[in-house]
Coordinates of C-alpha atoms in Angstrom, one line a residue:
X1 CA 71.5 159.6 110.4
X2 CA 72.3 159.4 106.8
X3 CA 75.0 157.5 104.9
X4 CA 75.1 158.0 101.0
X5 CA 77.9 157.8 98.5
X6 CA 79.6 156.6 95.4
X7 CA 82.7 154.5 95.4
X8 CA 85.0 155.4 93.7
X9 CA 87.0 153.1 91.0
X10 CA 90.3 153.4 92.6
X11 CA 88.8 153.0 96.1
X12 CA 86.8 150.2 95.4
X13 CA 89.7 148.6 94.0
X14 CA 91.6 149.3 96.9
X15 CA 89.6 147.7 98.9
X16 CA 88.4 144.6 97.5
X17 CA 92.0 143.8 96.0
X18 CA 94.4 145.1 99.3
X19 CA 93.2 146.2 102.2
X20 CA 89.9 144.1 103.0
X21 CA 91.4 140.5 102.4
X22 CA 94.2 142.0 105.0
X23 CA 91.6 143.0 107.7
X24 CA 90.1 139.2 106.6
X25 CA 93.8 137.8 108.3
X26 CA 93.4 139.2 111.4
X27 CA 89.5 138.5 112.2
X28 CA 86.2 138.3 110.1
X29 CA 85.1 141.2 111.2
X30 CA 85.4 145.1 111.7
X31 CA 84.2 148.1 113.2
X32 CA 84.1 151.4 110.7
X33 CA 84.1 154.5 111.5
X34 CA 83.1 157.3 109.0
X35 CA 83.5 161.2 108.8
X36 CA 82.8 164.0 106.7
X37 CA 86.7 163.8 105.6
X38 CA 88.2 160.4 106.4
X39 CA 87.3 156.9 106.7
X40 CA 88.8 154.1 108.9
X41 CA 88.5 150.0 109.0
X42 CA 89.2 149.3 112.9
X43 CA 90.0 146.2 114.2
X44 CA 90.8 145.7 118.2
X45 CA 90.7 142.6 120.3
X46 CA 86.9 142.6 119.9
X47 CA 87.6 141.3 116.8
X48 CA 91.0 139.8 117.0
X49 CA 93.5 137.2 119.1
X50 CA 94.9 140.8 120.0
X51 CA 96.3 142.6 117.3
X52 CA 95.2 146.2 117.1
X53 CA 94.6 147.0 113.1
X54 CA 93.8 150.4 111.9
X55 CA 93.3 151.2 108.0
X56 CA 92.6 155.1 107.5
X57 CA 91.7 156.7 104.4
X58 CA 91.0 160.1 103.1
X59 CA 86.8 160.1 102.2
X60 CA 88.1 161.5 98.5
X61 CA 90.2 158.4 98.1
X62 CA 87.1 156.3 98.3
X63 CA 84.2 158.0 97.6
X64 CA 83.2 160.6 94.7
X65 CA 83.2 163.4 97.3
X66 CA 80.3 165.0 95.4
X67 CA 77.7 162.0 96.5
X68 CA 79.3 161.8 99.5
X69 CA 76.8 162.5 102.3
X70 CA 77.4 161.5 105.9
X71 CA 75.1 162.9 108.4
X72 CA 74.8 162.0 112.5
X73 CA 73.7 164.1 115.6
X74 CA 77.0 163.0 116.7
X75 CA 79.7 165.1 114.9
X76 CA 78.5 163.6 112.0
X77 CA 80.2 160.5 112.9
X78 CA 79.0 157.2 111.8
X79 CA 80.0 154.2 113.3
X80 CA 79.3 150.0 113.0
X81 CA 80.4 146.3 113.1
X82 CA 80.4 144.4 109.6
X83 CA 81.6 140.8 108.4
X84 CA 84.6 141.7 106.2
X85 CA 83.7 138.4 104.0
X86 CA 80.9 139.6 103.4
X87 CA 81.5 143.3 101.8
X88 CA 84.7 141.6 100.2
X89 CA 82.3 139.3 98.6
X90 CA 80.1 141.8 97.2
X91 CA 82.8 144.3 96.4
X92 CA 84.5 141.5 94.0
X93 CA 81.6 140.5 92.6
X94 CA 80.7 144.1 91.8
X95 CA 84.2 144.1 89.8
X96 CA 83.4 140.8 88.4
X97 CA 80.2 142.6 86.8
X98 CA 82.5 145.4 85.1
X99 CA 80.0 147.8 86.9
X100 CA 80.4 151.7 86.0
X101 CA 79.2 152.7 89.1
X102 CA 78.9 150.9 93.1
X103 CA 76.6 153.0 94.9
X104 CA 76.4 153.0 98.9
X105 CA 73.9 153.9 100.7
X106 CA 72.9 153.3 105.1
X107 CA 69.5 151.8 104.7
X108 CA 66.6 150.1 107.4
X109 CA 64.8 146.8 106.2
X110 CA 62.2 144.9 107.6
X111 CA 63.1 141.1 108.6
X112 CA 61.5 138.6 109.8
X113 CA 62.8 137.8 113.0
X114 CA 63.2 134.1 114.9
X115 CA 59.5 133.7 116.1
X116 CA 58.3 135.3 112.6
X117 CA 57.6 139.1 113.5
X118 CA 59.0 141.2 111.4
X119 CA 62.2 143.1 112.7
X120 CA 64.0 146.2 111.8
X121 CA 67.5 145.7 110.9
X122 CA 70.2 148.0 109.4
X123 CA 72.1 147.2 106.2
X124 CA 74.6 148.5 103.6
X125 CA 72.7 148.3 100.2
X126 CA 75.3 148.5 97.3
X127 CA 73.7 149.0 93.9
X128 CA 76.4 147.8 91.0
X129 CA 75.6 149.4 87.9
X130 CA 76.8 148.5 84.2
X131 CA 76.2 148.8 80.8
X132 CA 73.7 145.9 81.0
X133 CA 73.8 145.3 84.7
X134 CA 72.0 146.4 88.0
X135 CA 72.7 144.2 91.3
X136 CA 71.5 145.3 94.1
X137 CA 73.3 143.5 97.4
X138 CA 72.5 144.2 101.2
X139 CA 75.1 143.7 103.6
X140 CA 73.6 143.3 107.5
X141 CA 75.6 145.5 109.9
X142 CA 75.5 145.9 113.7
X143 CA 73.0 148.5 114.8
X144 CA 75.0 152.1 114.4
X145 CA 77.0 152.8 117.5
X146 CA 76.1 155.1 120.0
X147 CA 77.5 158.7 120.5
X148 CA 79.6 157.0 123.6
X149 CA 80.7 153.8 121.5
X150 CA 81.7 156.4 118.6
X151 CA 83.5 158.1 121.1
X152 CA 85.4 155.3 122.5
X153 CA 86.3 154.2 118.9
X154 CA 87.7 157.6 117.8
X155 CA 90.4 157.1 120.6
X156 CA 91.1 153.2 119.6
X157 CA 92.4 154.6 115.8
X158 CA 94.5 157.2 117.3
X159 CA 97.5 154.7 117.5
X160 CA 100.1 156.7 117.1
X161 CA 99.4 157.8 120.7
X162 CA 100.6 154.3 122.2
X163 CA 104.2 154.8 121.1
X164 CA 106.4 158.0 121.6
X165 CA 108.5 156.7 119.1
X166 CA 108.4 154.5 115.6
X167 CA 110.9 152.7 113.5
X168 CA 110.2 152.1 109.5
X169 CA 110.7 148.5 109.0
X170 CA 110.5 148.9 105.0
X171 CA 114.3 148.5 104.4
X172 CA 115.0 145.6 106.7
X173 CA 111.7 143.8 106.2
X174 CA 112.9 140.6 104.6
X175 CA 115.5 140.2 106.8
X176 CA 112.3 141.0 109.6
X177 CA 110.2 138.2 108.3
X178 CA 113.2 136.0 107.7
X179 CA 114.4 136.0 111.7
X180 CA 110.1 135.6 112.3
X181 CA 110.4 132.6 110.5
X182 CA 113.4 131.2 112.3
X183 CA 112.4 132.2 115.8
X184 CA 109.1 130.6 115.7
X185 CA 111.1 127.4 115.7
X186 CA 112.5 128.1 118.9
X187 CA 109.8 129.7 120.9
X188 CA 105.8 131.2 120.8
X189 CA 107.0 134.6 122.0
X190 CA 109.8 137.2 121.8
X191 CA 110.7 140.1 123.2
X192 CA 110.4 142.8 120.5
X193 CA 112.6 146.2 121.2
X194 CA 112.5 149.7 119.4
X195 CA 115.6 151.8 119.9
X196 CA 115.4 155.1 119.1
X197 CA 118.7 155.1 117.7
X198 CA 117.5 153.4 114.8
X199 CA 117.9 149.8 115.3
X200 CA 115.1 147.0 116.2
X201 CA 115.6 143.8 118.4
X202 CA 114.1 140.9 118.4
X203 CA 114.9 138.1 121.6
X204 CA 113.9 134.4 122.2
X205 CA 114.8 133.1 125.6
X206 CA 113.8 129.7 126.6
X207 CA 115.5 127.4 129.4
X208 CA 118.4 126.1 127.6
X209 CA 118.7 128.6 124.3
X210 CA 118.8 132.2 124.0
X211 CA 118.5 133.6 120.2
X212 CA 118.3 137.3 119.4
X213 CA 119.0 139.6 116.3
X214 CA 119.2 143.4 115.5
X215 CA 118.2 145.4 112.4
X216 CA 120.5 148.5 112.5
X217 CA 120.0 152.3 111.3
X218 CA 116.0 152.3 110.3
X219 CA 115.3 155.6 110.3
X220 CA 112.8 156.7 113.2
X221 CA 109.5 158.5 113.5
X222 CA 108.8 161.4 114.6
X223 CA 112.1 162.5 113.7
X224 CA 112.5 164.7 116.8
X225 CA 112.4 161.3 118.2
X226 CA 115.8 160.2 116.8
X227 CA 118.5 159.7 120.0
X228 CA 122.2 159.6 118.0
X229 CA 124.0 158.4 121.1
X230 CA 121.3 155.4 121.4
X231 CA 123.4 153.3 120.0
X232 CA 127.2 152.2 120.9
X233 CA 128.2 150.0 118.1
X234 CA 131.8 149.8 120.2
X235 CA 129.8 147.5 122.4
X236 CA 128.2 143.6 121.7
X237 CA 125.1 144.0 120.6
X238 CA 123.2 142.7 124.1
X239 CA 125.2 145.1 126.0
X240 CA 123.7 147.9 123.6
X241 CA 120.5 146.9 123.8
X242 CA 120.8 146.3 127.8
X243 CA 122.4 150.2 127.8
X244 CA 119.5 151.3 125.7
X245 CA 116.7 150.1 128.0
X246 CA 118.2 150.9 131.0
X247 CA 118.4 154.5 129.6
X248 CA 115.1 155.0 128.4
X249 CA 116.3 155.6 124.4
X250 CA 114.6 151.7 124.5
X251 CA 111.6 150.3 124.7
X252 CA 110.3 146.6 124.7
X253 CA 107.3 144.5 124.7
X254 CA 106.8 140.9 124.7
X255 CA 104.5 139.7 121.6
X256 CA 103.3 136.3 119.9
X257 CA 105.9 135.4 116.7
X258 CA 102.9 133.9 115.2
X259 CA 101.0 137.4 115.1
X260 CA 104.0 139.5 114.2
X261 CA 104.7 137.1 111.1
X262 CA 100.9 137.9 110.3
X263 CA 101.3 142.0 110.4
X264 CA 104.7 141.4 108.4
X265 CA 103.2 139.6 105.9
X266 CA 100.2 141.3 105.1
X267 CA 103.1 144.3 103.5
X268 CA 102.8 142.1 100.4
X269 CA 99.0 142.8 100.1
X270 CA 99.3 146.2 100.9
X271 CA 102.5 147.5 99.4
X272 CA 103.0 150.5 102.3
X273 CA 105.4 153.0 101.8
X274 CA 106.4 152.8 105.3
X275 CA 105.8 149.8 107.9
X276 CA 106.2 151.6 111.8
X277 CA 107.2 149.5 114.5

């Protein structure tokens, strides 16, 4: 097994300034999964109250692909449980230093372990190098997964299998986070809806108030998804939504407000081009 790279500006950046202190809301740690042409940050309820978090990026976007080297007997798959405090920590610090260059590398060291014998344990050493600088930091990991923990891990970042179909929040997110805000006042949970004629619902029922809004005409993914007739705007808006899951062109789930509000906010750390819901 060998793990070996250079990090690139932009990717380091990336992380350190977006993407890791977003991971860091959900839980303090992570499980990462690495191949020869892309590179995830994986969250599941091993590591949350819940929520299911998936970051995936190209390996180029990262690393310089010319020092990239990632080697297993396993599909060359490379898999393992961090603290994300931790490699934010040393990531910052490494841009703190001005470094030219963060080197990566999968490494073994020798510890010693609770009764005093000395312990193999596997780290990520990052080596931040500058005009007058060299730090060298080593970040403990798990011990690297096995083939059939790899395995199982490929099919938790495959998200887009859990939904046949996908609405982009983007253009009504204020108005999303704003109705967050104001149903959390009334309730813990909501019923959450995707119609596949383009509109989202959001429902808090309790035993003596029912509060509910809709975000019309987001435009759905896959587009071959998209149901026209979903939606009769002729109609009160429960009735469409009734009509819509009684159908099948709606689907609905129950979720916590308080996580929801956490995956909306973390847009303003992130800046997507699309949020999928």
């Amino acid at each position: 097994m060998k793990l070996k790279a250079t990090l690139t500006e932009h990717g380091s950046r990336l992380l350190w300034k977006n993407f890791l202190p977003t991971i860091e809301k959900f839980g303090k740690t992570c499980q990462v999964l690495l191949g020869a042409d892309e590179v995830h940050f994986i969250q599941t309820s091993l590591n949350t109250d819940g929520v299911h978090v998936t970051a995936r990026f190209a390996a180029e976007t990262l690393f310089d692909t010319a020092t990239y080297r990632c080697q297993s007997k396993h599909y060359n798959l490379i898999a393992f449980q961090v603290e994300v405090g931790l490699l934010l920590r040393v990531l910052k610090g490494a841009a703190a230093t001005n470094a030219h260059v963060v080197d990566v590398k999968l490494t073994i060291r020798q510890v010693t372990g609770p009764a005093g014998e000395p312990q193999s344990k596997p780290f990520l050493s990052f080596t931040a190098s500058g005009a007058s600088t060299n730090v060298v930091q080593d970040v403990p990991i798990s011990r690297p997964f096995s083939p059939a923990e790899v395995t199982a891990l490929v099919a938790a970042k495959d998200v887009g299998s859990y939904c046949p179909a996908y609405l982009d929040l983007v253009p009504g997110l204020a108005a999303a986070q704003a109705i967050v805000d104001r149903l959390k006042a009334v309730d813990d949970c909501a019923m959450l809806a995707v119609c596949r004629g383009g509109d989202a619902h959001l429902l808090v029922q309790t035993t003596s108030v029912a509060l509910g809004a809709q975000i019309k005409d987001l435009s759905v993914y896959p587009q071959t998804a998209y149901v026209a007739a979903a939606c009769d705007r002729s109609k009160p808006v429960s009735e469409q939504l009734q009509a819509a899951l009684e159908n099948g062109t709606a689907v609905s789930v129950h979720v916590l407000l308080k996580q929801l509000a956490r995956v909306l906010s973390t847009s303003q750390l992130t800046e997507p081009a699309q949020v999928l819901l």
